[in-house]
Structures are given as C-alpha cells and as structure tokens.
Coordinates of C-alpha atoms and ligand atoms in Angstrom, one line a residue:
T1 CA 0.0 0.0 0.0
D2 CA 1.1 3.5 -0.7
P3 CA 2.0 5.0 2.7
A4 CA 0.1 8.2 1.7
L5 CA -3.1 6.2 2.0
I6 CA -2.4 4.7 5.4
R7 CA -3.6 6.0 8.7
N8 CA -2.5 4.3 11.9
F9 CA -4.5 5.3 15.0
C10 CA -5.6 4.1 18.4
I11 CA -8.4 4.9 20.8
I12 CA -7.6 6.2 24.2
A13 CA -10.4 5.9 26.7
H14 CA -11.1 5.3 30.4
I15 CA -12.6 1.9 31.3
D16 CA -16.3 1.8 30.3
H17 CA -16.2 5.0 28.2
G18 CA -17.0 2.8 25.2
K19 CA -13.8 1.9 23.4
S20 CA -14.8 -1.6 22.5
T21 CA -18.3 -0.6 21.5
L22 CA -16.8 2.1 19.2
A23 CA -14.3 -0.4 17.7
D24 CA -17.3 -2.8 17.0
R25 CA -19.1 0.0 15.2
M26 CA -16.1 0.7 13.1
L27 CA -15.7 -2.9 12.2
Q28 CA -19.3 -2.9 11.1
L29 CA -19.3 0.4 9.2
T30 CA -16.2 -0.5 7.2
G31 CA -17.7 -3.9 6.4
V32 CA -14.9 -6.1 7.7
V33 CA -17.2 -8.0 10.0
E34 CA -20.6 -9.0 8.6
Q35 CA -23.7 -8.1 10.6
R36 CA -24.5 -11.7 11.5
Q37 CA -21.0 -12.5 12.8
M38 CA -21.0 -9.4 14.9
R39 CA -21.0 -10.0 18.6
A40 CA -20.4 -7.5 21.2
Q41 CA -16.8 -6.6 21.8
Y42 CA -15.5 -8.6 18.9
L43 CA -11.9 -7.7 19.7
D44 CA -11.8 -8.8 23.3
R45 CA -11.0 -12.5 22.8
M46 CA -10.1 -13.8 26.2
D47 CA -13.0 -15.0 28.2
I48 CA -11.7 -13.5 31.4
E49 CA -11.4 -10.1 29.6
R50 CA -15.0 -10.5 28.4
E51 CA -16.3 -11.3 31.9
R52 CA -14.5 -8.5 33.6
G53 CA -15.1 -6.2 30.7
I54 CA -11.5 -5.2 30.5
T55 CA -9.1 -5.4 27.6
I56 CA -5.7 -6.9 28.3
K57 CA -4.0 -7.6 25.0
S58 CA -3.8 -5.1 22.2
Q59 CA -4.4 -6.0 18.7
A60 CA -4.5 -4.4 15.3
V61 CA -7.3 -4.4 12.7
R62 CA -7.1 -3.2 9.2
L63 CA -10.2 -1.2 8.1
P64 CA -10.7 -0.1 4.5
W65 CA -12.4 3.3 4.4
A66 CA -13.3 5.8 1.6
P67 CA -14.2 9.1 3.1
S68 CA -17.3 10.7 1.8
A69 CA -15.9 14.3 2.0
G70 CA -12.7 16.2 1.9
E71 CA -9.4 15.5 0.3
G72 CA -9.1 11.9 -0.7
R73 CA -12.8 11.6 -1.1
D74 CA -14.0 8.3 -2.5
T75 CA -10.5 6.9 -2.4
T76 CA -10.1 3.8 -0.3
H77 CA -7.7 4.4 2.5
V78 CA -6.2 1.8 4.8
L79 CA -7.0 2.5 8.5
N80 CA -5.1 0.5 11.0
M81 CA -6.8 0.6 14.4
I82 CA -4.5 -0.5 17.1
D83 CA -6.1 -1.5 20.3
T84 CA -4.4 -0.4 23.5
P85 CA -4.6 -2.3 26.7
G86 CA -6.6 -0.2 29.2
H87 CA -5.1 -0.7 32.6
V88 CA -2.3 0.9 34.6
D89 CA -0.3 -2.3 34.9
F90 CA 0.3 -2.3 31.1
T91 CA 1.7 1.2 30.7
Y92 CA 4.6 0.0 28.7
E93 CA 2.5 -2.0 26.3
V94 CA 0.3 1.1 25.9
S95 CA 3.3 3.2 25.1
R96 CA 4.4 0.8 22.4
S97 CA 1.0 0.7 20.8
L98 CA 0.9 4.5 20.8
A99 CA 4.4 4.5 19.2
A100 CA 3.0 2.5 16.3
C101 CA 0.4 5.2 15.6
E102 CA 0.5 8.7 14.1
G103 CA -2.8 9.7 15.6
C104 CA -5.3 8.8 18.4
I105 CA -8.9 9.2 19.2
L106 CA -9.4 10.6 22.7
L107 CA -12.7 9.1 23.6
V108 CA -14.5 10.5 26.6
D109 CA -17.9 9.5 28.0
A110 CA -20.2 12.5 27.6
A111 CA -21.9 11.7 31.0
Q112 CA -18.6 11.3 32.9
G113 CA -15.9 13.6 31.6
I114 CA -12.2 13.0 31.7
E115 CA -10.8 10.4 34.0
A116 CA -7.3 9.8 35.3
Q117 CA -6.6 6.9 32.8
T118 CA -7.6 9.1 29.9
L119 CA -5.3 11.7 31.1
A120 CA -2.3 9.5 31.7
N121 CA -2.7 7.9 28.3
L122 CA -3.1 11.3 26.7
Y123 CA 0.2 12.4 28.2
L124 CA 1.8 9.3 26.6
A125 CA 0.2 10.2 23.3
M126 CA 1.6 13.7 23.5
E127 CA 5.0 12.4 24.3
N128 CA 4.8 10.3 21.1
E129 CA 3.7 13.4 19.2
L130 CA 0.4 11.9 18.0
T131 CA -2.3 13.9 16.4
I132 CA -5.2 13.9 18.9
I133 CA -8.9 13.7 17.8
P134 CA -11.1 14.6 20.8
V135 CA -14.4 12.7 20.8
L136 CA -17.4 12.6 23.2
N137 CA -19.2 9.3 23.3
K138 CA -22.6 8.2 24.5
I139 CA -24.4 11.4 23.5
D140 CA -27.6 9.3 23.3
L141 CA -27.6 9.1 27.1
P142 CA -30.1 11.4 28.8
A143 CA -27.4 12.2 31.4
A144 CA -24.9 13.3 28.7
Q145 CA -23.5 16.9 29.1
P146 CA -21.8 17.3 25.7
E147 CA -21.4 21.1 26.0
K148 CA -19.8 21.0 29.4
F149 CA -17.4 18.2 28.6
A150 CA -16.5 19.5 25.1
A151 CA -15.3 22.6 26.8
E152 CA -13.3 20.6 29.3
L153 CA -11.7 18.5 26.5
A154 CA -11.0 21.6 24.4
H155 CA -9.4 23.3 27.4
L156 CA -7.2 20.2 28.0
I157 CA -5.8 19.8 24.6
G158 CA -6.0 23.3 23.4
C159 CA -8.6 23.2 20.6
D160 CA -11.9 24.8 19.9
P161 CA -14.9 23.2 21.7
A162 CA -16.6 23.1 18.2
D163 CA -13.9 20.7 17.1
V164 CA -14.9 18.0 19.6
L165 CA -16.8 15.3 17.7
K166 CA -19.9 13.9 19.4
V167 CA -20.8 10.3 18.7
S168 CA -22.8 7.4 20.0
A169 CA -21.0 4.2 19.7
K170 CA -24.2 2.5 20.6
T171 CA -26.4 3.9 17.9
G172 CA -23.6 4.5 15.4
E173 CA -24.4 8.3 15.2
G174 CA -21.3 10.3 14.2
V175 CA -19.1 7.3 13.6
A176 CA -18.7 7.6 9.9
E177 CA -17.8 11.3 10.3
L178 CA -15.2 10.2 12.9
L179 CA -13.6 7.8 10.3
D180 CA -13.6 10.6 7.8
K181 CA -11.9 12.8 10.3
V182 CA -9.2 10.2 11.0
V183 CA -8.4 10.2 7.3
A184 CA -8.4 14.0 7.1
E185 CA -6.4 14.7 10.3
V186 CA -4.1 11.8 11.1
P187 CA -0.9 12.2 9.1
P188 CA 0.2 9.2 7.0
P189 CA 3.3 7.3 8.3
V190 CA 6.7 8.3 7.0
G191 CA 9.6 6.0 6.6
N192 CA 12.4 5.2 4.2
A193 CA 11.4 2.5 1.8
D194 CA 15.0 2.0 0.6
A195 CA 16.6 1.7 4.1
P196 CA 17.2 -1.7 5.7
A197 CA 14.0 -3.1 7.2
R198 CA 13.0 -2.0 10.7
A199 CA 9.7 -3.0 12.2
M200 CA 8.6 -2.4 15.8
I201 CA 6.8 -5.1 17.8
F202 CA 3.9 -3.7 19.7
D203 CA 2.3 -6.9 20.7
S204 CA 2.9 -10.7 20.7
V205 CA 0.3 -13.3 21.5
Y206 CA 0.7 -17.1 21.9
D207 CA -1.6 -19.2 19.8
A208 CA -1.9 -22.9 20.6
Y209 CA -2.0 -23.8 16.9
R210 CA 0.3 -21.3 15.2
G211 CA 2.8 -20.5 17.9
V212 CA 3.6 -16.9 18.6
V213 CA 1.8 -14.3 16.5
T214 CA 3.8 -11.0 16.5
Y215 CA 2.1 -7.7 15.7
V216 CA 4.4 -5.1 14.0
K217 CA 4.5 -1.8 12.4
V218 CA 7.0 -1.5 9.6
V219 CA 8.9 1.8 10.0
D220 CA 11.5 1.5 7.2
G221 CA 12.1 -0.9 4.3
A222 CA 9.9 -4.0 3.9
L223 CA 9.5 -7.5 5.2
A224 CA 8.5 -10.4 3.0
R225 CA 7.4 -14.0 3.4
R226 CA 10.2 -16.6 3.6
E227 CA 12.8 -14.0 4.6
R228 CA 15.1 -14.6 7.6
I229 CA 14.6 -12.0 10.3
R230 CA 16.6 -11.0 13.3
M231 CA 15.4 -9.7 16.6
M232 CA 17.6 -6.8 17.5
S233 CA 17.5 -7.0 21.3
T234 CA 18.7 -10.7 21.4
G235 CA 20.2 -11.3 17.9
A236 CA 17.9 -14.4 17.5
T237 CA 17.0 -15.2 13.9
H238 CA 13.9 -16.8 12.6
E239 CA 12.3 -17.5 9.2
L240 CA 9.2 -15.6 8.4
L241 CA 6.8 -18.5 7.8
E242 CA 3.8 -16.2 7.4
I243 CA 3.2 -12.5 7.2
G244 CA -0.1 -10.7 6.8
V245 CA -2.8 -8.4 8.2
S246 CA -5.7 -8.9 10.4
S247 CA -9.0 -7.5 9.4
P248 CA -9.9 -8.8 12.0
E249 CA -9.3 -12.4 11.0
M250 CA -5.7 -13.1 10.0
S251 CA -5.1 -13.1 6.2
S252 CA -1.7 -13.8 4.8
S253 CA 0.1 -11.7 2.2
D254 CA 3.4 -11.5 0.5
G255 CA 4.8 -8.8 2.7
L256 CA 4.5 -5.5 4.5
G257 CA 6.0 -2.2 3.5
V258 CA 6.6 1.3 5.0
G259 CA 3.9 2.3 7.5
E260 CA 2.0 -0.9 7.3
V261 CA 0.8 -2.8 10.3
G262 CA 0.4 -6.5 10.4
Y263 CA 1.4 -9.8 11.9
L264 CA 4.3 -12.2 11.6
I265 CA 4.5 -15.9 12.4
T266 CA 7.9 -17.6 12.8
G267 CA 7.0 -20.8 14.6
V268 CA 8.5 -19.7 17.9
K269 CA 6.6 -21.0 20.8
D270 CA 7.3 -18.5 23.5
V271 CA 6.4 -14.8 23.5
R272 CA 9.7 -14.0 25.3
Q273 CA 11.4 -14.6 21.9
S274 CA 9.3 -11.9 20.4
K275 CA 9.3 -9.0 22.9
V276 CA 7.1 -6.0 22.8
G277 CA 9.2 -2.9 21.9
D278 CA 11.9 -4.9 20.1
T279 CA 12.9 -4.1 16.5
V280 CA 12.7 -6.7 13.8
T281 CA 15.2 -6.4 10.9
L282 CA 16.4 -8.7 8.2
Y283 CA 19.2 -11.3 8.9
S284 CA 21.2 -10.2 5.8
K285 CA 21.7 -6.5 5.1
G286 CA 19.9 -5.7 8.3
A287 CA 19.7 -2.4 10.1
T288 CA 22.4 -1.6 12.6
E289 CA 20.4 0.8 14.9
P290 CA 17.3 -0.5 16.5
L291 CA 14.3 1.8 16.9
G292 CA 14.2 3.7 20.2
G293 CA 12.1 2.9 23.2
Y294 CA 12.8 -0.8 23.9
K295 CA 12.5 -1.9 27.5
D296 CA 12.5 -5.3 29.2
P297 CA 9.3 -6.0 31.0
K298 CA 9.9 -5.5 34.7
P299 CA 7.8 -7.2 37.4
M300 CA 6.8 -4.7 40.1
V301 CA 4.8 -6.8 42.5
F302 CA 5.6 -10.2 43.9
S303 CA 3.6 -12.8 45.7
G304 CA 4.1 -16.4 46.8
L305 CA 1.8 -18.9 45.1
Y306 CA 1.3 -22.2 46.9
P307 CA -0.9 -25.1 46.0
L308 CA -3.5 -25.8 48.8
D309 CA -2.8 -29.4 48.3
G310 CA 0.9 -29.9 48.3
S311 CA 0.7 -32.7 45.7
D312 CA -0.5 -30.2 43.1
Y313 CA 2.9 -28.6 43.0
P314 CA 3.9 -30.2 39.6
E315 CA 0.6 -29.1 38.1
L316 CA 1.2 -25.6 39.3
R317 CA 4.6 -25.5 37.7
E318 CA 3.2 -26.8 34.4
A319 CA 0.4 -24.2 34.5
L320 CA 2.9 -21.4 35.1
D321 CA 5.1 -22.6 32.2
K322 CA 2.0 -22.6 29.9
L323 CA 0.9 -19.1 31.0
Q324 CA 4.4 -17.7 30.5
L325 CA 4.3 -18.7 26.8
N326 CA 1.8 -15.9 26.4
D327 CA 3.1 -13.4 29.0
A328 CA 6.6 -12.1 28.8
A329 CA 6.1 -10.1 32.0
L330 CA 5.3 -13.2 34.1
V331 CA 8.4 -14.4 36.0
Y332 CA 8.6 -17.1 38.7
E333 CA 11.0 -19.2 40.6
P334 CA 10.5 -22.0 43.0
E335 CA 10.5 -21.2 46.7
T336 CA 9.9 -23.1 49.9
S337 CA 8.1 -21.8 52.8
A338 CA 8.2 -23.4 56.3
A339 CA 4.5 -22.6 56.6
L340 CA 3.2 -23.3 53.2
G341 CA 5.6 -25.9 51.7
F342 CA 6.7 -25.9 48.1
G343 CA 5.5 -23.1 45.8
F344 CA 6.7 -20.2 43.6
R345 CA 7.6 -16.6 44.1
V346 CA 5.9 -15.0 41.2
G347 CA 6.5 -11.5 39.8
F348 CA 3.8 -9.4 38.2
L349 CA 3.4 -6.0 36.5
G350 CA 0.9 -5.0 39.1
L351 CA -2.2 -6.1 41.0
L352 CA -4.5 -6.6 38.1
H353 CA -1.9 -8.8 36.5
L354 CA -1.7 -10.8 39.7
D355 CA -5.4 -11.2 39.9
V356 CA -5.7 -12.3 36.3
I357 CA -3.0 -14.9 36.6
R358 CA -4.3 -16.2 39.9
E359 CA -7.8 -16.5 38.5
R360 CA -6.6 -18.2 35.4
L361 CA -4.6 -20.7 37.4
E362 CA -7.7 -21.5 39.5
R363 CA -10.2 -21.5 36.7
E364 CA -8.3 -22.8 33.6
F365 CA -6.1 -25.2 35.5
G366 CA -8.4 -26.1 38.4
L367 CA -5.7 -25.3 41.0
G368 CA -6.6 -24.4 44.6
L369 CA -4.0 -21.8 45.7
I370 CA -2.8 -19.8 48.6
A371 CA -1.3 -16.5 47.6
T372 CA 0.7 -14.6 50.1
A373 CA 0.3 -10.8 50.5
P374 CA 1.8 -9.0 47.5
N375 CA 4.9 -7.0 48.1
V376 CA 7.2 -4.8 46.0
I377 CA 10.9 -5.4 45.3
Y378 CA 13.3 -3.8 47.8
R379 CA 17.0 -3.0 47.3
V380 CA 18.8 -3.4 50.6
V381 CA 22.4 -2.0 50.9
M382 CA 24.4 -3.3 53.8
E383 CA 27.0 -1.3 55.7
D384 CA 29.8 -3.4 54.1
G385 CA 28.4 -2.5 50.7
T386 CA 26.8 -5.8 49.7
E387 CA 23.4 -5.4 48.1
Y388 CA 20.3 -7.6 48.0
Q389 CA 17.2 -7.5 45.8
V390 CA 14.5 -8.7 48.2
T391 CA 11.3 -10.1 46.5
N392 CA 10.2 -12.0 49.6
P393 CA 9.9 -10.2 52.9
S394 CA 11.0 -13.3 54.8
E395 CA 14.3 -13.0 53.1
F396 CA 14.9 -9.5 54.3
P397 CA 18.5 -9.6 55.5
T398 CA 19.4 -9.3 59.1
G399 CA 22.6 -7.5 60.3
K400 CA 23.9 -4.0 59.7
I401 CA 21.7 -2.4 57.0
A402 CA 22.8 0.9 55.6
E403 CA 19.9 1.7 53.4
V404 CA 16.7 0.3 52.0
H405 CA 15.3 1.5 48.7
E406 CA 11.7 1.0 47.6
P407 CA 10.0 1.6 44.2
V408 CA 7.9 4.8 43.7
V409 CA 5.3 5.8 41.2
R410 CA 4.0 9.0 39.8
A411 CA 0.3 9.0 40.4
T412 CA -2.3 11.1 38.6
L413 CA -5.5 11.5 40.5
L414 CA -8.6 13.2 39.2
A415 CA -11.7 14.2 41.1
P416 CA -14.3 16.8 41.6
S417 CA -12.7 19.7 43.6
E418 CA -14.7 19.1 46.7
F419 CA -12.6 16.0 47.4
I420 CA -9.2 17.6 47.3
G421 CA -9.0 17.5 51.1
A422 CA -9.9 13.9 51.3
I423 CA -7.4 12.9 48.6
M424 CA -4.6 14.9 50.2
E425 CA -5.2 13.3 53.5
L426 CA -5.2 9.8 52.0
C427 CA -2.0 10.5 50.1
Q428 CA -0.4 11.9 53.2
T429 CA -1.1 8.7 55.2
R430 CA 0.4 6.7 52.3
R431 CA 3.6 8.7 52.5
G432 CA 2.9 10.6 49.3
T433 CA 4.6 13.8 48.1
L434 CA 2.5 16.3 46.2
L435 CA 4.0 17.2 42.9
G436 CA 1.4 19.5 41.5
M437 CA -2.2 20.3 41.1
D438 CA -4.3 21.7 38.2
Y439 CA -7.9 22.6 37.6
L440 CA -9.2 21.0 34.4
S441 CA -12.4 23.0 34.7
E442 CA -14.0 24.9 37.5
D443 CA -14.9 21.8 39.5
R444 CA -12.5 19.1 38.4
V445 CA -9.0 18.9 39.6
E446 CA -5.9 16.9 38.8
L447 CA -3.4 16.1 41.5
R448 CA 0.0 14.6 40.9
Y449 CA 1.8 12.7 43.6
T450 CA 4.9 10.6 44.1
L451 CA 3.8 7.6 46.1
P452 CA 5.7 4.5 47.3
L453 CA 4.4 1.6 45.2
A454 CA 4.1 -0.5 48.4
E455 CA 1.5 2.0 49.8
I456 CA -0.8 1.6 46.8
V457 CA -0.6 -2.1 46.0
F458 CA -3.0 -3.3 48.6
D459 CA -6.1 -1.2 48.9
F460 CA -5.3 2.3 47.8
F461 CA -7.8 2.3 45.0
D462 CA -10.6 1.1 47.3
A463 CA -9.7 3.7 49.9
L464 CA -9.7 6.4 47.3
K465 CA -13.0 5.3 45.9
S466 CA -14.7 5.2 49.3
K467 CA -13.3 8.6 50.3
T468 CA -14.5 10.2 47.1
R469 CA -17.8 8.3 46.7
G470 CA -16.4 6.7 43.6
Y471 CA -15.7 9.9 41.8
A472 CA -11.9 9.9 41.8
S473 CA -9.9 8.1 39.3
L474 CA -6.3 7.0 39.5
D475 CA -3.4 6.1 37.2
Y476 CA 0.2 5.7 37.9
E477 CA 3.5 4.8 36.3
P478 CA 6.8 3.6 37.9
T479 CA 9.3 6.4 38.1
G480 CA 12.2 4.9 40.1
E481 CA 13.0 4.3 43.8
Q482 CA 13.7 6.2 47.0
A483 CA 15.4 5.4 50.3
A484 CA 13.0 4.9 53.2
D485 CA 13.0 3.8 56.8
L486 CA 11.7 0.3 56.4
V487 CA 11.6 -2.7 58.8
K488 CA 10.5 -6.3 58.7
V489 CA 7.7 -7.3 61.0
D490 CA 7.5 -11.0 61.7
I491 CA 4.5 -13.0 63.1
L492 CA 5.1 -15.8 65.5
L493 CA 2.6 -18.5 66.2
H494 CA 3.2 -20.6 69.3
G495 CA 6.7 -19.2 69.3
D496 CA 7.5 -20.2 65.6
K497 CA 8.0 -17.5 63.0
V498 CA 5.5 -17.9 60.1
D499 CA 7.4 -16.8 57.0
A500 CA 4.3 -16.4 54.9
F501 CA 3.1 -13.6 57.3
S502 CA 6.3 -11.5 57.3
A503 CA 5.9 -8.1 55.9
I504 CA 8.0 -5.0 55.3
T505 CA 6.5 -1.8 56.4
H506 CA 7.6 1.8 57.2
K507 CA 9.1 2.0 60.7
E508 CA 6.3 4.4 61.8
K509 CA 3.6 2.1 60.7
A510 CA 5.2 -1.1 62.0
Y511 CA 3.5 -1.0 65.4
A512 CA 0.0 -0.4 64.2
Y513 CA 0.5 -3.1 61.5
G514 CA 1.6 -5.6 64.2
V515 CA -1.3 -4.9 66.5
R516 CA -3.8 -5.1 63.8
L517 CA -2.6 -8.3 62.3
V518 CA -2.2 -10.0 65.6
A519 CA -5.8 -9.1 66.5
K520 CA -7.1 -10.3 63.2
L521 CA -5.3 -13.6 63.4
R522 CA -6.6 -14.2 66.9
E523 CA -10.1 -14.0 65.4
L524 CA -9.3 -16.2 62.5
I525 CA -7.3 -19.0 64.1
P526 CA -9.6 -21.5 65.8
R527 CA -9.0 -22.7 69.3
Q528 CA -6.7 -25.7 69.5
N529 CA -6.0 -28.2 72.2
F530 CA -3.4 -25.9 73.7
E531 CA -2.9 -22.2 74.1
V532 CA -1.5 -20.4 71.1
P533 CA 0.3 -17.1 71.6
I534 CA 0.4 -14.9 68.5
Q535 CA 3.1 -12.3 68.5
A536 CA 4.4 -9.6 66.2
A537 CA 8.1 -8.8 66.4
I538 CA 10.7 -6.6 64.8
G539 CA 13.9 -8.6 65.1
S540 CA 13.8 -10.1 68.6
R541 CA 11.6 -7.3 70.0
V542 CA 7.9 -8.3 70.4
I543 CA 5.7 -5.4 69.6
A544 CA 2.2 -7.0 69.9
R545 CA 0.7 -10.1 71.4
E546 CA -2.6 -11.9 71.6
T547 CA -3.6 -15.4 72.8
V548 CA -5.9 -18.0 71.4
R549 CA -7.1 -19.9 74.4
A550 CA -7.2 -23.7 74.4
I551 CA -10.4 -25.7 73.8
R552 CA -11.6 -27.6 76.8
K553 CA -14.4 -29.7 75.5
D554 CA -14.6 -32.2 72.7
V555 CA -17.1 -31.1 70.1
L556 CA -18.8 -34.4 70.2
A557 CA -19.3 -34.2 73.9
K558 CA -22.3 -31.9 73.3
C559 CA -24.0 -34.6 71.3
Y560 CA -23.4 -37.3 73.8
G561 CA -26.1 -39.8 73.6
G562 CA -27.7 -37.8 70.8
D563 CA -28.8 -38.6 67.4
I564 CA -26.2 -40.4 65.4
S565 CA -26.8 -38.6 62.1
R566 CA -26.2 -35.2 63.8
K567 CA -23.0 -36.6 65.1
R568 CA -21.9 -37.7 61.7
K569 CA -22.8 -34.4 60.2
L570 CA -20.7 -32.6 62.7
L571 CA -17.7 -34.8 62.0
E572 CA -18.1 -34.2 58.3
K573 CA -18.3 -30.6 58.8
Q574 CA -15.1 -30.7 60.9
K575 CA -13.4 -32.7 58.1
E576 CA -14.5 -30.1 55.5
G577 CA -13.1 -27.4 57.7
K578 CA -9.8 -29.3 58.0
K579 CA -9.3 -29.4 54.2
R580 CA -9.1 -25.6 54.2
M581 CA -6.6 -25.5 57.0
K582 CA -2.9 -25.5 56.8
M583 CA -0.8 -27.0 59.5
V584 CA 1.8 -24.4 60.5
G585 CA 4.2 -26.0 63.0
N586 CA 1.5 -27.7 65.2
V587 CA -1.1 -25.0 64.8
E588 CA -4.0 -25.2 62.3
V589 CA -4.3 -22.0 60.4
P590 CA -7.3 -21.5 58.1
Q591 CA -6.7 -20.3 54.5
E592 CA -8.5 -17.0 55.3
A593 CA -5.8 -16.0 57.6
F594 CA -3.3 -15.8 54.7
I595 CA -5.7 -13.7 52.8
A596 CA -6.6 -11.5 55.8
V597 CA -3.1 -10.1 55.8
L598 CA -4.0 -8.4 52.6
S599 CA -6.8 -6.2 53.7
S600 CA -6.1 -3.3 56.0
D601 CA -9.4 -2.9 57.8
Ligands
GTP1 P1 -13.1 -1.5 28.7 O1 -12.9 -2.5 27.7 O2 -13.5 -2.0 30.1 O3 -12.0 -0.5 28.7 O4 -14.4 -0.7 28.4 P2 -14.7 0.1 27.0 O5 -14.1 1.4 27.1 O6 -14.3 -0.8 25.9 O7 -16.2 0.2 27.1 P3 -17.3 -0.7 26.4 O8 -17.3 -0.5 25.0 O9 -17.3 -2.1 27.0 O10 -18.6 0.1 26.9 C1 -18.9 0.2 28.3 C2 -20.4 0.3 28.5 O11 -20.9 1.5 27.9 C3 -21.1 -0.8 27.8 O12 -22.2 -1.2 28.6 C4 -21.6 -0.2 26.5 O13 -22.8 -0.9 26.1 C5 -21.9 1.2 26.9 N1 -21.8 2.1 25.8 C6 -20.7 2.3 24.9 N2 -21.0 3.2 24.1 C7 -22.2 3.7 24.3 C8 -23.0 4.8 23.8 O14 -22.6 5.5 22.8 N3 -24.2 5.0 24.4 C9 -24.6 4.3 25.4 N4 -25.8 4.6 25.9 N5 -23.9 3.3 26.0 C10 -22.7 3.0 25.4

C-alpha cells in the first residue's frame, strides 16, 4: 500500500467509556465484519477479559475506508486501528501501541468527563507526538452533558470546543464522520522504503495452533514471506513463515511495506522470543540501529503462590510454564516456605496482572491456591556495601543495614474539587509527596503525587473510591526508587516464625500493623487443644501479642447420647473445615488467615 493512503490510529479511553463498542461499530461500518457475525466486543477475545469487561491484550485491525468528503474523497484508504490495553499495569504496552500510531482518538464518556486513565494515556500520546482527535461518546444518554465536557476537553488539549466530535458508539451516530476525520487529520506514516528493514513489535500473542503471533509496524524498508529476520535485542534469527494483516481475521500476504501494520509468524513457541518494543530487521543486510524505546518487562509486584494441596505442585509448575508462553512479563522461581511448603515466588506487573494470573490458574487449570500478601521489590544495601534484591519479605537480610530502597510511582488523580482535602489526607497517610495540582475545569482537579508503590498495591484504590464516593480516578507509572526507613515485621505462632506472614513496612507504621494483624489472626485462628500465643516482632523485639485460648471440650461431647446422624454431620463438617486448614508447625491455620493479611481494615 502507498503510505500516503495509510492512517495508523488508536483509541484512548477510560474503562467503560465505550472503546470496545466504538471499535465494534467501526468494524461494522467498514464492512470487515458482517452483521450476522457481529458479537459485542469482537476484539476482546479472552474469556476473562470478556467477563471482567477489560481489555488486556492489544491487537490491530485493518479497516478499508473511503471518506465521503474532503481531500481523498471516495479513495479507499487503509486505516489500522491499534487496540491499546486499558489498565495501569500495562503502561509499557500502551506506550508501544501508541508509538506504532500517528494519531489517536481521545474518547470520553459525555456523561462522565475526563478520568485519570484518559489523562495518563493522553500524556503518553503527547510524548509520542500523535495527532489527537477529541471525541465525546454516549451522546444518546439522557445524562450526557456534551457542551460541558466538550469545553473541558477543548481546554485540556487546546482546541476549539466546536472541534470536539460527538458520537454514540451504541447507535452509530457520528461514527462515519469520525472515520472521515481520521483520514483527514491523522498524518500518513513516514519512513524510508530504501533503508534496511525495521519494524517495531507492539504486541505478541501465543496461539496454541500457530505459535507466537507477533504484531508489528514497519517503519523502514519491507518484510516479505520466507525471509530470515533478526530480533535486534537478542540477535535471535527466525524464518518468516507467514506475514499478513488482520481484518480482523488473519489473512496472509506477500509482505508488509513502510507504514504498514500486520502480523508475523515464525514458529517460535514463546512470547519471550518476540518481545514488545523490540525491533525486527532482516538477517542479511539488516539495520544496525534499533528503533528507540525498547525496555525489558519488569515485574513490580511479587507474591508467593502455593498449592492448597501440596501434591498439586507439579501441576502448578506446568500451568505457570504454559501461561508464560503468552506473557513475557510473568516471572517465577520455586521457593519453599516453612509454613506453606513448596510453591513459587511470582513477579507481576501490578495487582490486576496478579489477579488475572491467579484467577486463570484456578479457573483454567483447576488449581486451589494460597497467595501470600503481595509485596514490591526492595533493594537493601548493607554497611559493608553488599546489596540484596528482596522479593520475599521473609528473606529481608538481618545484620547491619545501611539503606533500604523502595520503588515509587508518579500517580495522577482526578476528582471533583470538593474531594481535594480527602485525597490529600489519604496520600499523606500513604507517604505521598504532592508534585502539583491543576484545575481541568471549575470543578475538576488533577493532583499529581509521588507515592511508594508498596503503599498503593494493597487497597489504595478502594480507599480512594470510598473517600470520594467513587468519583476519583487514578493512574500511575513507575518512576524509580527512594530510600526509606523500612523494617520487617514477623509474626510468631506458638513461638514459631511464620514466614508467609512476614511483611516489610515503614518504621512508623510497624507497630500499628503488628497490633492489627495479631488481633485479626486471633479472630481467625480456631481454638486448638493448647494455648496459642500470637506475636508480632521486629527482630527479637515483640511489639504486639494476643492469645488464642485452648479448647476444653470435645465437640462431640455436646452430642453425647444424641442422634447419630447429627454426630456424623458434625464430624463431616469438621473434616471439611480441615481441608481448608494449613498446619503451621503444630497450629492449624485457616486459609482465610493468609488472605486476611491483605486487607487493611
Ligand atoms: P473497557 O474494555 O473495560 O476499557 O471498556 P470500554 O471502554 O471498551 O467500554 P465498552 O465498549 O465495553 O462500553 C462500556 C459500556 O458502555 C457498555 O455497557 C456499553 O454498552 C456502553 N456504551 C458504549 N458506548 C455507548 C454509547 O454510545 N451510548 C450508550 N448509551 N452506551 C454506550
């Protein structure tokens, strides 16, 4: 295709503002999906995404479109719509999808206005110098306030409110005009057709039948079927078994030229061999300089995953191996816990990623799991200069520590201005530093904070929502690390340290944390035949203590002489209960106790 006829764009939207619905309408209007095949959210393929209504993996679709007005009228153009993942955990993937585009649609719900995610992604789009087309969606809603939010959008990106398009993805109103506008305003891609081939990978997906499918945008030169390609970050070479475009089903072609977006298949079986952000070139006469912006995926949050039933350990390993084929950001290594037995320390991009993986392990692989409280990665520098990367709190070094560093994020929070006080208070208790504050309109304000990642991984979002009656939105991106006064709090049951309960907290919060956890465990741990002291300690110093008193009577004593079926029922119930217990030393601990550590109330 002549690059002058190509338009590469993406849609930036907050969750639920209607991105998938708009994409569906575009598929229909351009005729690539026939009416009868159309099902809601055609592009969200994974079941779990469908159920949760979130988009995790990005994809690209080629849409033919002949505008009905303006320059290029009646000429069929090639629009490549690149779907961006919608959640904070996937910022890097979003940034690569944006880098593959020349323009983006900034889609905002006309009844809601701008949200933090919209804003964070808009900043990414601006960094990538994309042309931005502001659009209000859901104008069919009675609650829509198109004039108000058009003004807000216009103010934000510096355009005329009259330039904000108003559409309804549901009814299709305004969508054809939007496609015309994409042709008119998004610049065509530029690249050097005679230079050595360079294509950027913006997504790669494992397919059980075809192996890894890699989505690329060709920046310079061309790629053709049967050629040998080289991945510039690793030097690995592969043969291009198939190359083509998806519209939205995959259809193979002879090759891709400058500005084109499509997929490659090389027969590799593991997405780590086809990394997002990497540059693909040809094996012979290849490029020497990769395209900018490549980064290795870096796990930010760690959790121990243990099978409830120890004999499921090999199945858990197999399941993780399988998931990793499709997820370059998932890392894990075996670990042993005195309390929980054999399991894995697993690294995730963030909490959503953790949830998704845990749920898939349970649902797709039928595994019962215990997950330990998620923690971030700490860099501990000892006085003698040795350094440790701590991904498991129980491995926090003892001895003379010089400094502990923790990861921090830059958070963008957006809310009606009446909640400024509540948000500031919350960020204060989470050790945040205010970076700046701006009014987007009279009554909506944007706050920017530096916050320790550890302070937001548990329940920050929930706390924010409850303090702002659901009105605030949040987005964040990792920005580095800071030194902090951090200590390890251990929990001892019956005098034995339970590694799975160890946590790293700020020194000033350690006491409160210990008291709270010990009280909670006392409620959750059932009485045993002996007295069980529960203690929280920093090093050898006990900071909190509770006791679970011993049971005196046999449960069956109550039914003495009673009805036998009632007795049997009671025994069965007890057995059931046992299954969900873990023996820790000689104390039975219910599964809930491990989860309880997670919540802060
Ligand atoms: P994520 O995939 O979670 O990011 O959401 P999304 O932005 O893709 O939103 P989605 O398309 O799933 O739409 C969210 C909800 O809004 C759905 O219930 C849609 O039916 C509804 N919706 C989308 N567009 C419109 C519209 O123009 N009008 C009305 N009334 N509802 C719409």
